[in-house]
Amino acid sequence: MASIQIEKLEKSYGHVSVLHGVDLDIADGEFIVLVGPSGCGKSTLLRMIAGLEDVSSGEIRIAGNRVNDLHPKDRDIAMVFQSYALYPHMTVAQNMSYSLRLRNIAKDTIGSAVAAAASKLGLDPLLERRPKALSGGQRQRVAMGRAIVRQPKAFLFDEPLSNLDARLREQMRAEIKKMHGDLKATSIYVTHDQIEAMTLADRIVAMHGGVVQQIGSPLELYDRPANLFVAGFIGSPGMNFLAATYAGGSVRLADGTLVALETVPALADGESVTLGIRPEHVVIANDGSGMRAAVELVEPTGFGIILHLSLHGLPFKIFTLDREALNSGKEIGVRFPAQYLHLFGTDEQRIA
Amino acid sequence: MKRSVLPTIAHRLAILCYIAFALFPLFWLLKVSVTPNDLLYSEGVRLWPSRTTWDHYAFVLQHSAFPTFFKNSVIVAASTAVVVTICASLSGYALSRFSFRAKYLIVALMLLTQMFPLVMLVAPIFKILSPLGLTNSLTGLVIVYTAFNVPFATFLMQSFFDGIPKDLEEAAMIDGATKFIAFRQIILPLTLPGIAATLGFVFTAAWSELLFALMLINGNSAATFPVGLLTFVSKFSVDFGQMMAAGVMALIPAALFFLLIQRYLVQGLTAGAVKG
């Protein structure tokens, strides 16, 4: 296992720049999740660490050694691909042992390493099968087994669960977490699924447009998103945003309602801001207090209820566990508790 | 669910008609080759002669230069197939995986070579080969056939390589393989169907090529089998029985060859590689 440092890493294809100076320090044994929408550069970053893409400028160090010009085979990393990328003409055992065979490791050592990995992943009865005789979940396990059969410096995961159905994805997610707990291996995991990011990561790296938006623990990103992008990306359903202007310790919404803030930010009166609040933090006020919002759609999820509202003519969502919400009429009242408010400036950065 | 019988019967009948249509010339070849000479014109049009004989086969094998033609053809067709397939595998892989300067120029040039009728090229090629001493030689034929088959075979191989996910090579490289080892141990085994198809295609093309064989070869010693067949046509008569017997025997290697490779042609080796 090893630490990984990334410094001022840039990537461009011709004149198109896809990564704009990424800095990232990954500690030994840490589980890092790169998350962001399609095209944000997260997969490119992972592939650069793996050595599958050239570095345009900047530096990647694994265990202190600069690896920019090293071939993938010399970086001593393992990778799990979204497509699994199993060798179809080899059996499961051969797939898993391929990396060890390439290193000319003694047969008995290979045998025991494969057996250990197989039993860890429950693959023992499948060792002699070819990939085409496996289900999607089993293929996924073989891809993981191929990675853990040797002790690489780091594990890279490129959206490994996105081809699985929801139930299996949940199960594999837990298994990956458990495996990381056992192996304590430095891992970098790419996903566009914020739930995967939240549940797996020691630290999340939120990316957008080739720029790192925020690095922090899952709860940091959830509680104190650094900017509008992170605020909107983390959490489901996504955060509500309302245009507002600052007015001495409160913000004034479009309809003139004043919403009190918990702390007093360094803002001049009349400055425009964006107010954010998560759907699960909005309080339904049926006693007549609070703002009135029109109910447009009610989505029961079983666990809770998502209300799609129209507040001042703008879409607004509430997530509530209160089943009473199912019977809400055409209009309900909503209140914003001050401790759950997020305030963003015109530059989209967090103010408070 | 029980399927209705009628469509199945219609389906089988349609296939049967097609097969009968496609195989009839072959059947006629066989029929004439076993018909004794005295019955060839006397019995009228019959599906099978009243008496059959192997005399034509015996004569062709013992008294004609057919064994030489046959040997020459095997040498030429097999060498061409092997050389073309090796060249096409490498160039097809390059076209499929690498981006390099002038790639599209090369592709355009290769396409261009496919546009000319071969007849136009006979004279210049003769002019080129003659001072090199490559006319009337099997080597010359192999070179010419290779040159004409490589472009198409390259495109064929490229399409097979395109069908193999890039992830597989990348996984191999991360597992510790060099690019070449990944090509040899992972990509090549998966391209076996493509290699078989290319081998088969080139082999048959070279096996039955007549124009260049006729123009570049004179005399029996270096003649291939399509040229040799013409020796059964003399000034005054055509010895159909012997010609057909030679034709049937000439089919054998091609048929054997396809029997050998058909396993790879039909097998989808990449199944299960990636989610699909």
XYZ file of C-alpha atoms in Angstrom:
628
model
C 0.000 0.000 0.000
C 1.107 3.506 -0.620
C 0.179 7.149 -0.585
C -0.502 9.014 -3.804
C 0.229 12.661 -4.515
C -1.180 14.558 -7.446
C 0.189 17.997 -8.183
C -1.079 20.583 -10.663
C -2.206 17.785 -12.940
C -3.473 18.902 -16.323
C -4.750 17.039 -19.333
C -5.570 18.339 -22.752
C -6.391 16.701 -26.058
C -5.040 19.106 -28.650
C -6.579 22.428 -27.757
C -9.311 20.904 -25.622
C -8.409 21.020 -21.977
C -10.227 18.486 -19.795
C -8.366 18.734 -16.473
C -7.311 22.133 -15.147
C -4.689 21.688 -12.493
C -5.801 19.035 -10.013
C -4.092 18.837 -6.619
C -4.821 15.870 -4.405
C -3.032 14.186 -1.528
C -4.154 10.657 -0.808
C -2.979 9.089 2.404
C -1.911 5.469 2.712
C -5.001 3.285 3.092
C -7.475 6.035 2.352
C -10.651 5.461 0.323
C -11.084 8.394 -2.056
C -14.147 8.785 -4.253
C -14.044 10.982 -7.329
C -17.570 12.083 -8.051
C -19.124 14.343 -10.639
C -21.388 14.373 -13.670
C -20.395 12.824 -17.015
C -17.503 14.619 -18.664
C -16.193 16.216 -15.478
C -12.794 14.574 -15.931
C -13.020 12.084 -13.076
C -12.408 9.020 -15.262
C -9.600 10.810 -17.087
C -7.957 11.558 -13.748
C -8.237 7.909 -12.728
C -6.859 6.702 -16.053
C -3.932 9.094 -15.702
C -3.144 7.636 -12.297
C -3.338 4.182 -13.874
C -1.032 5.228 -16.695
C -3.615 4.663 -19.425
C -3.586 8.363 -20.361
C -0.547 10.569 -20.758
C 0.001 13.455 -18.386
C -0.039 16.828 -20.179
C 1.567 18.626 -17.273
C 1.895 18.233 -13.529
C 3.034 15.274 -11.529
C 1.718 12.020 -10.111
C 3.673 10.308 -7.327
C 2.897 6.873 -5.985
C 4.670 6.063 -2.714
C 6.830 9.116 -3.263
C 8.061 8.080 -6.706
C 7.189 10.101 -9.763
C 5.283 7.778 -12.120
C 4.429 10.162 -14.969
C 6.533 8.255 -17.461
C 6.046 4.751 -16.094
C 4.026 2.208 -18.050
C 0.858 0.928 -16.357
C 2.541 -2.410 -15.747
C 5.319 -0.767 -13.751
C 3.056 1.292 -11.493
C 1.937 -1.688 -9.430
C -1.720 -0.760 -9.269
C -4.880 -2.791 -9.837
C -7.976 -1.551 -11.580
C -11.602 -2.651 -11.778
C -13.272 -1.555 -15.011
C -16.881 -0.579 -15.511
C -17.138 -3.196 -18.256
C -15.292 -5.728 -16.013
C -12.881 -6.369 -18.925
C -12.541 -10.073 -18.133
C -10.461 -12.103 -20.549
C -13.133 -14.182 -22.299
C -10.821 -16.978 -23.393
C -9.606 -17.642 -19.860
C -11.363 -19.329 -16.965
C -12.130 -17.412 -13.803
C -9.024 -18.840 -12.148
C -6.871 -17.909 -15.133
C -8.361 -14.427 -15.200
C -7.493 -13.935 -11.574
C -4.016 -15.392 -11.840
C -3.004 -13.601 -15.048
C -1.184 -10.764 -13.311
C 0.726 -13.212 -11.117
C 1.610 -15.430 -14.052
C 2.994 -12.404 -15.915
C 5.280 -11.827 -12.950
C 6.571 -15.402 -13.088
C 5.494 -16.167 -9.556
C 5.748 -19.755 -8.345
C 2.753 -21.956 -9.126
C 1.912 -22.815 -5.499
C 1.984 -19.165 -4.497
C -0.375 -18.329 -7.358
C -2.664 -21.194 -6.408
C -2.970 -20.107 -2.810
C -3.396 -16.429 -3.721
C -6.219 -17.248 -6.142
C -7.839 -19.585 -3.626
C -7.697 -16.918 -0.918
C -9.206 -14.243 -3.151
C -11.847 -16.649 -4.454
C -12.994 -17.664 -0.999
C -13.125 -14.041 0.094
C -15.473 -13.262 -2.809
C -17.388 -16.550 -2.806
C -16.059 -17.542 -6.215
C -14.816 -21.033 -5.312
C -17.441 -22.983 -7.279
C -16.921 -20.822 -10.365
C -13.150 -21.025 -10.781
C -13.234 -23.272 -13.855
C -15.951 -21.330 -15.659
C -15.481 -18.917 -18.525
C -16.754 -15.346 -18.091
C -19.607 -15.886 -20.535
C -21.083 -18.508 -18.207
C -21.292 -15.989 -15.363
C -23.995 -13.530 -14.356
C -23.313 -9.809 -14.198
C -22.762 -9.858 -10.455
C -20.414 -12.820 -10.672
C -18.391 -11.124 -13.409
C -18.139 -8.091 -11.202
C -16.783 -10.278 -8.406
C -14.212 -11.854 -10.703
C -13.069 -8.378 -11.739
C -12.632 -7.560 -8.051
C -10.877 -10.857 -7.451
C -8.442 -10.084 -10.250
C -7.575 -6.870 -8.443
C -7.143 -8.253 -4.931
C -5.223 -11.387 -5.879
C -1.954 -9.494 -5.651
C -1.118 -6.753 -3.174
C -0.846 -3.657 -5.360
C 0.070 -0.199 -4.130
C -3.424 1.060 -4.877
C -6.816 -0.054 -6.164
C -8.533 1.968 -8.841
C -12.245 1.535 -9.498
C -13.825 3.005 -12.622
C -17.585 3.051 -12.000
C -17.487 -0.643 -11.143
C -21.121 -0.938 -10.108
C -22.937 1.027 -12.761
C -23.743 -2.039 -14.860
C -25.450 -3.862 -12.007
C -29.078 -3.702 -11.004
C -30.020 -1.644 -7.970
C -30.212 -4.499 -5.466
C -26.894 -5.996 -6.499
C -25.275 -2.581 -6.519
C -26.280 -2.062 -2.900
C -24.858 -5.431 -1.954
C -21.571 -4.964 -3.818
C -21.222 -1.485 -2.366
C -21.316 -2.946 1.114
C -18.868 -5.658 0.101
C -16.409 -3.145 -1.304
C -16.607 -1.201 1.909
C -16.072 -4.344 3.941
C -13.168 -5.396 1.738
C -11.549 -2.017 2.180
C -11.964 -2.408 5.911
C -10.149 -5.749 5.745
C -7.389 -4.848 3.296
C -6.869 -1.212 4.291
C -5.781 -0.604 0.721
C -5.374 2.825 -0.788
C -8.353 3.077 -3.137
C -9.562 5.570 -5.684
C -13.121 5.080 -6.801
C -14.843 6.910 -9.645
C -18.602 7.195 -9.715
C -21.355 9.549 -10.768
C -23.619 8.152 -8.078
C -23.551 10.427 -5.051
C -24.957 7.694 -2.796
C -21.985 5.469 -3.613
C -19.694 8.413 -2.951
C -21.334 9.213 0.387
C -21.383 5.637 1.654
C -17.931 4.509 0.561
C -15.622 7.456 0.851
C -13.234 8.497 3.555
C -12.988 11.662 1.508
C -14.953 12.744 -1.528
C -13.443 14.723 -4.371
C -16.283 16.512 -6.142
C -15.345 17.451 -9.691
C -17.000 19.582 -12.336
C -15.688 20.757 -15.688
C -12.196 19.416 -15.036
C -11.842 21.385 -11.814
C -11.930 20.018 -8.275
C -14.846 21.741 -6.546
C -14.415 20.450 -3.036
C -12.479 17.807 -1.150
C -13.780 16.630 2.181
C -15.495 13.938 4.189
C -18.962 12.939 2.971
C -20.671 14.806 5.788
C -18.595 17.928 5.223
C -19.777 17.997 1.636
C -23.338 17.404 2.751
C -23.349 19.903 5.612
C -21.129 22.626 4.198
C -20.972 22.420 0.397
C -18.331 24.826 -0.864
C -20.314 26.065 -3.831
C -23.569 25.775 -5.730
C -22.364 22.828 -7.779
C -21.487 20.648 -4.784
C -24.634 21.753 -2.987
C -26.763 20.659 -5.918
C -24.858 17.476 -6.678
C -24.641 15.923 -3.223
C -27.911 14.817 -1.703
C -31.062 13.373 -3.221
C -33.481 14.918 -4.001
C -31.178 17.845 -4.744
C -30.985 21.047 -2.740
C -33.516 23.805 -3.394
C -32.143 27.138 -4.506
C -33.942 30.466 -4.223
C -32.772 33.816 -5.489
C -32.693 36.414 -2.679
C -31.141 39.686 -1.562
C -29.358 40.326 1.704
C -31.126 42.559 4.187
C -29.395 43.024 7.523
C -29.082 39.580 9.114
C -31.869 38.151 6.954
C -32.438 37.508 3.281
C -35.380 38.788 1.322
C -36.941 36.335 -1.129
C -38.504 37.272 -4.448
C -41.969 37.729 -2.896
C -40.605 39.975 -0.149
C -40.602 37.378 2.646
C -37.750 37.832 5.092
C -35.894 34.677 6.128
C -33.744 34.922 9.237
C -30.139 33.671 9.102
C -28.290 31.926 11.930
C -25.114 33.983 11.612
C -24.510 37.415 10.168
C -22.396 37.220 7.024
C -20.134 40.029 5.817
C -22.507 41.312 3.196
C -23.850 44.729 2.288
C -27.600 45.258 2.270
C -29.154 44.663 -1.142
C -26.461 42.269 -2.360
C -27.957 39.395 -4.308
C -27.386 35.899 -2.969
C -28.676 32.384 -3.543
C -30.395 30.710 -0.624
C -30.148 26.934 -0.472
C -32.047 24.447 1.671
C -32.211 20.680 1.418
C -35.671 19.158 0.807
C -35.355 17.105 4.002
C -34.746 20.232 6.106
C -37.800 22.194 5.052
C -40.462 22.219 7.757
C -44.085 21.925 6.807
C -46.096 24.541 8.701
C -49.755 23.722 8.647
C -50.631 26.234 11.329
C -50.824 29.027 8.782
C -47.358 30.388 9.461
C -44.653 30.228 6.791
C -44.745 30.756 3.062
C -47.514 29.342 0.953
C -46.509 26.920 -1.782
C -48.683 25.163 -4.363
C -48.498 21.361 -4.360
C -47.881 20.068 -7.867
C -46.937 16.426 -7.381
C -46.734 13.953 -4.520
C -44.259 11.085 -4.783
C -44.447 8.498 -2.005
C -41.186 6.501 -1.853
C -42.374 4.200 0.906
C -39.790 5.434 3.357
C -40.794 9.053 2.941
C -42.670 11.367 0.662
C -41.320 13.797 -1.894
C -43.524 16.830 -2.470
C -43.006 18.802 -5.643
C -44.081 22.339 -4.961
C -44.180 25.634 -6.699
C -42.833 28.411 -4.493
C -43.064 31.902 -5.958
C -43.540 30.203 -9.306
C -40.279 28.253 -9.017
C -39.947 24.474 -8.540
C -39.278 23.491 -4.949
C -39.023 20.094 -3.306
C -39.680 18.770 0.164
C -38.750 15.372 1.532
C -40.673 14.407 4.625
C -41.238 11.294 6.713
C -44.634 12.556 7.806
C -47.374 10.543 6.098
C -49.773 13.379 6.712
C -48.127 15.045 3.748
C -49.942 12.588 1.486
C -53.165 14.389 2.368
C -51.883 17.891 1.843
C -54.309 19.943 -0.177
C -53.565 22.253 -3.013
C -51.398 24.471 -0.855
C -49.134 24.044 2.156
C -47.061 26.297 4.328
C -43.289 25.908 4.516
C -40.728 27.236 6.962
C -36.915 27.362 6.650
C -35.108 26.628 9.942
C -32.166 29.050 10.167
C -29.578 26.361 11.093
C -30.155 24.501 7.812
C -29.780 27.425 5.445
C -26.924 27.678 2.958
C -25.983 31.006 1.462
C -24.093 31.393 -1.798
C -22.758 34.560 -3.408
C -23.024 35.666 -7.021
C -19.704 33.894 -7.667
C -21.525 30.662 -6.657
C -19.197 30.216 -3.670
C -20.447 29.543 -0.171
C -20.916 32.541 2.119
C -22.585 30.903 5.102
C -45.203 -22.341 -26.111
C -46.044 -24.559 -29.063
C -44.970 -23.090 -32.360
C -47.092 -23.643 -35.362
C -45.659 -26.197 -37.766
C -46.458 -24.522 -41.058
C -44.004 -21.606 -40.888
C -41.272 -24.025 -39.836
C -41.920 -26.216 -42.869
C -41.986 -23.197 -45.172
C -38.767 -21.996 -43.610
C -37.025 -25.341 -44.123
C -38.341 -25.585 -47.688
C -36.997 -22.152 -48.524
C -33.589 -23.117 -47.182
C -33.727 -26.386 -49.106
C -34.489 -24.535 -52.354
C -31.619 -22.206 -51.734
C -29.191 -25.016 -51.003
C -30.301 -26.967 -54.072
C -29.836 -23.902 -56.230
C -26.414 -23.129 -54.800
C -25.120 -26.686 -54.937
C -26.487 -27.741 -58.321
C -23.371 -26.722 -60.316
C -21.254 -28.741 -57.913
C -23.527 -31.713 -58.352
C -23.240 -31.388 -62.135
C -19.461 -31.247 -61.824
C -19.509 -34.474 -59.865
C -21.990 -36.107 -62.232
C -19.966 -35.368 -65.367
C -16.745 -36.444 -63.668
C -18.084 -39.967 -63.132
C -19.840 -40.322 -66.457
C -18.017 -42.619 -68.896
C -17.028 -40.896 -72.139
C -19.279 -43.050 -74.303
C -22.358 -42.057 -72.288
C -21.546 -38.351 -72.077
C -23.366 -37.390 -75.248
C -25.464 -40.470 -75.879
C -27.786 -40.481 -72.899
C -29.269 -36.996 -73.255
C -29.823 -34.903 -70.170
C -30.067 -37.159 -67.133
C -29.564 -36.429 -63.481
C -27.308 -39.472 -63.036
C -25.659 -41.647 -65.713
C -26.737 -45.290 -66.009
C -23.151 -46.420 -65.440
C -20.410 -44.621 -63.468
C -16.654 -44.820 -63.673
C -13.575 -43.534 -61.835
C -11.520 -43.679 -65.033
C -11.321 -39.914 -65.400
C -9.881 -39.542 -61.931
C -7.335 -42.252 -62.548
C -6.309 -40.725 -65.851
C -5.982 -37.210 -64.424
C -3.857 -38.437 -61.536
C -1.615 -40.688 -63.605
C -1.291 -39.162 -67.033
C -1.738 -35.424 -66.666
C 0.286 -32.712 -64.967
C -2.538 -32.278 -62.502
C -0.513 -33.301 -59.408
C 1.973 -30.538 -60.275
C -0.807 -27.949 -60.681
C -2.277 -29.097 -57.455
C 0.993 -28.812 -55.568
C 1.661 -25.370 -57.060
C -1.773 -24.142 -56.116
C -1.448 -25.378 -52.552
C 1.921 -23.641 -52.221
C 0.712 -20.381 -53.739
C -2.650 -20.239 -51.961
C -1.316 -21.275 -48.563
C 1.693 -18.936 -48.667
C -0.468 -16.051 -49.822
C -3.027 -16.722 -47.110
C -0.405 -16.886 -44.374
C 1.591 -13.853 -45.526
C -1.519 -11.730 -46.076
C -3.026 -12.697 -42.735
C 0.151 -11.803 -40.846
C 0.471 -8.441 -42.623
C -3.235 -7.713 -42.275
C -3.293 -8.603 -38.558
C -0.494 -6.175 -37.798
C -1.750 -3.367 -40.023
C -5.372 -3.932 -39.000
C -4.365 -3.706 -35.343
C -2.465 -0.497 -36.020
C -5.408 1.046 -37.838
C -7.773 -0.024 -35.099
C -5.756 1.027 -32.051
C -3.165 3.654 -32.875
C -3.625 7.153 -34.119
C -0.728 8.300 -36.241
C 0.015 10.863 -38.865
C -1.162 10.059 -42.393
C -3.446 7.297 -41.085
C -6.316 8.481 -43.243
C -4.058 8.993 -46.229
C -2.956 5.377 -45.934
C -6.549 4.195 -45.644
C -7.486 6.249 -48.715
C -4.579 4.833 -50.699
C -5.530 1.299 -49.717
C -9.088 1.917 -50.832
C -7.796 3.365 -54.079
C -5.964 0.142 -54.892
C -9.269 -1.685 -54.753
C -10.860 0.482 -57.407
C -8.972 -0.559 -60.528
C -9.989 -3.500 -62.684
C -7.131 -5.975 -62.473
C -6.913 -6.311 -66.242
C -5.533 -2.797 -66.435
C -2.668 -3.772 -64.188
C -1.530 -6.933 -65.916
C 0.876 -5.242 -68.316
C 2.619 -2.973 -65.793
C 2.953 -5.805 -63.328
C 4.442 -8.032 -65.983
C 6.870 -5.216 -66.790
C 7.894 -4.965 -63.154
C 8.236 -8.676 -62.462
C 9.951 -9.664 -65.671
C 13.386 -8.023 -65.058
C 13.308 -9.397 -61.501
C 12.958 -12.900 -62.872
C 9.656 -13.318 -61.050
C 7.533 -14.252 -64.031
C 6.901 -17.920 -64.452
C 7.617 -18.397 -60.748
C 5.407 -19.208 -57.793
C 7.130 -16.549 -55.707
C 6.047 -13.923 -58.213
C 2.457 -15.101 -57.960
C 2.549 -15.047 -54.167
C 3.888 -11.472 -54.214
C 1.224 -10.265 -56.633
C -1.614 -12.005 -54.771
C -0.363 -10.696 -51.456
C -0.241 -7.153 -52.791
C -3.801 -7.375 -54.059
C -5.267 -9.028 -50.998
C -3.610 -7.105 -48.187
C -5.781 -3.947 -48.355
C -9.091 -5.754 -48.127
C -7.769 -8.202 -45.531
C -6.500 -5.251 -43.498
C -9.949 -3.700 -43.403
C -11.410 -7.077 -42.516
C -8.968 -7.540 -39.626
C -9.424 -3.961 -38.508
C -13.145 -4.521 -38.121
C -12.451 -7.594 -35.997
C -10.012 -5.672 -33.803
C -12.529 -2.841 -33.520
C -14.942 -5.374 -32.092
C -12.619 -6.207 -29.203
C -13.081 -3.807 -26.296
C -10.085 -1.623 -25.552
C -10.648 -2.273 -21.857
C -9.248 -5.779 -22.292
C -5.831 -4.532 -23.369
C -5.847 -1.886 -20.688
C -6.715 -4.478 -18.076
C -3.853 -6.636 -19.336
C -1.433 -3.731 -19.205
C -2.448 -2.943 -15.656
C -2.079 -6.627 -14.828
C 1.539 -6.255 -15.911
C 1.662 -6.978 -19.636
C 3.519 -4.944 -22.232
C 1.560 -3.765 -25.242
C 2.938 -6.607 -27.330
C 2.212 -9.295 -24.732
C -1.315 -7.928 -24.374
C -1.662 -8.184 -28.159
C -0.336 -11.735 -28.275
C -1.959 -13.218 -25.190
C -5.248 -11.351 -25.016
C -6.145 -9.776 -28.345
C -4.855 -12.349 -30.803
C -6.644 -15.339 -29.250
C -9.871 -13.349 -29.369
C -9.320 -12.499 -33.015
C -9.104 -16.159 -34.060
C -12.480 -15.979 -35.829
C -11.245 -12.960 -37.751
C -7.963 -14.636 -38.572
C -9.822 -17.734 -39.740
C -12.114 -15.642 -41.909
C -9.194 -13.762 -43.418
C -7.219 -16.956 -44.026
C -10.224 -18.546 -45.689
C -11.035 -15.539 -47.791
C -7.485 -15.068 -49.060
C -6.911 -18.775 -49.552
C -9.950 -19.139 -51.806
C -9.118 -15.956 -53.683
C -5.586 -17.145 -54.407
C -6.722 -20.727 -55.058
C -9.083 -19.743 -57.837
C -7.259 -16.758 -59.319
C -6.921 -17.152 -63.087
C -5.994 -13.851 -64.719
C -2.541 -13.281 -63.285
C -1.721 -16.969 -63.193
C -2.495 -17.104 -66.899
C -0.523 -13.989 -67.760
C 2.534 -14.492 -65.596
C 2.998 -18.235 -65.976
C 3.708 -20.224 -69.096
C 4.414 -23.904 -69.283
C 3.191 -26.561 -66.884
C 5.932 -26.514 -64.263
C 4.765 -23.393 -62.443
C 1.127 -23.446 -63.506
C -1.517 -23.338 -60.839
C -4.621 -25.381 -61.002
C -7.011 -22.867 -62.686
C -4.484 -22.517 -65.513
C -4.000 -26.275 -65.559
C -7.698 -26.853 -66.046
C -7.430 -25.056 -69.347
C -4.996 -27.713 -70.613
C -7.943 -30.058 -70.865
C -9.270 -27.776 -73.575
C -7.471 -28.709 -76.768
C -7.813 -27.261 -80.219
C -10.320 -29.847 -81.369
C -12.126 -31.071 -78.289
C -12.764 -30.470 -74.617
C -12.218 -33.453 -72.384
C -15.107 -32.739 -70.061
C -14.836 -35.900 -67.994
C -11.199 -35.311 -67.080
C -11.698 -31.600 -66.606
C -14.542 -32.187 -64.175
C -12.618 -34.883 -62.343
C -9.752 -32.443 -61.909
C -12.244 -29.804 -60.794
C -13.720 -32.076 -58.118
C -10.280 -32.858 -56.771
C -9.386 -29.168 -56.788
C -12.363 -28.521 -54.522
C -11.071 -30.869 -51.857
C -8.393 -28.626 -50.267
C -10.698 -25.605 -50.162
C -13.432 -27.719 -48.577
C -10.985 -29.232 -46.070
C -9.648 -25.811 -45.250
C -13.081 -24.446 -44.451
C -13.939 -27.526 -42.451
C -10.843 -26.791 -40.405
C -11.618 -23.131 -39.732
C -15.410 -23.150 -39.559
C -15.247 -23.753 -35.814
C -13.622 -20.348 -35.413
C -15.850 -18.686 -37.968
C -19.031 -19.424 -36.085
C -17.709 -19.127 -32.558
C -18.281 -15.815 -30.843
C -15.159 -15.874 -28.749
C -15.585 -12.472 -27.175
C -18.878 -13.366 -25.512
C -18.665 -12.591 -21.823
C -15.725 -10.212 -22.019
C -17.667 -7.143 -21.118
C -21.234 -6.561 -20.133
C -23.438 -7.077 -23.131
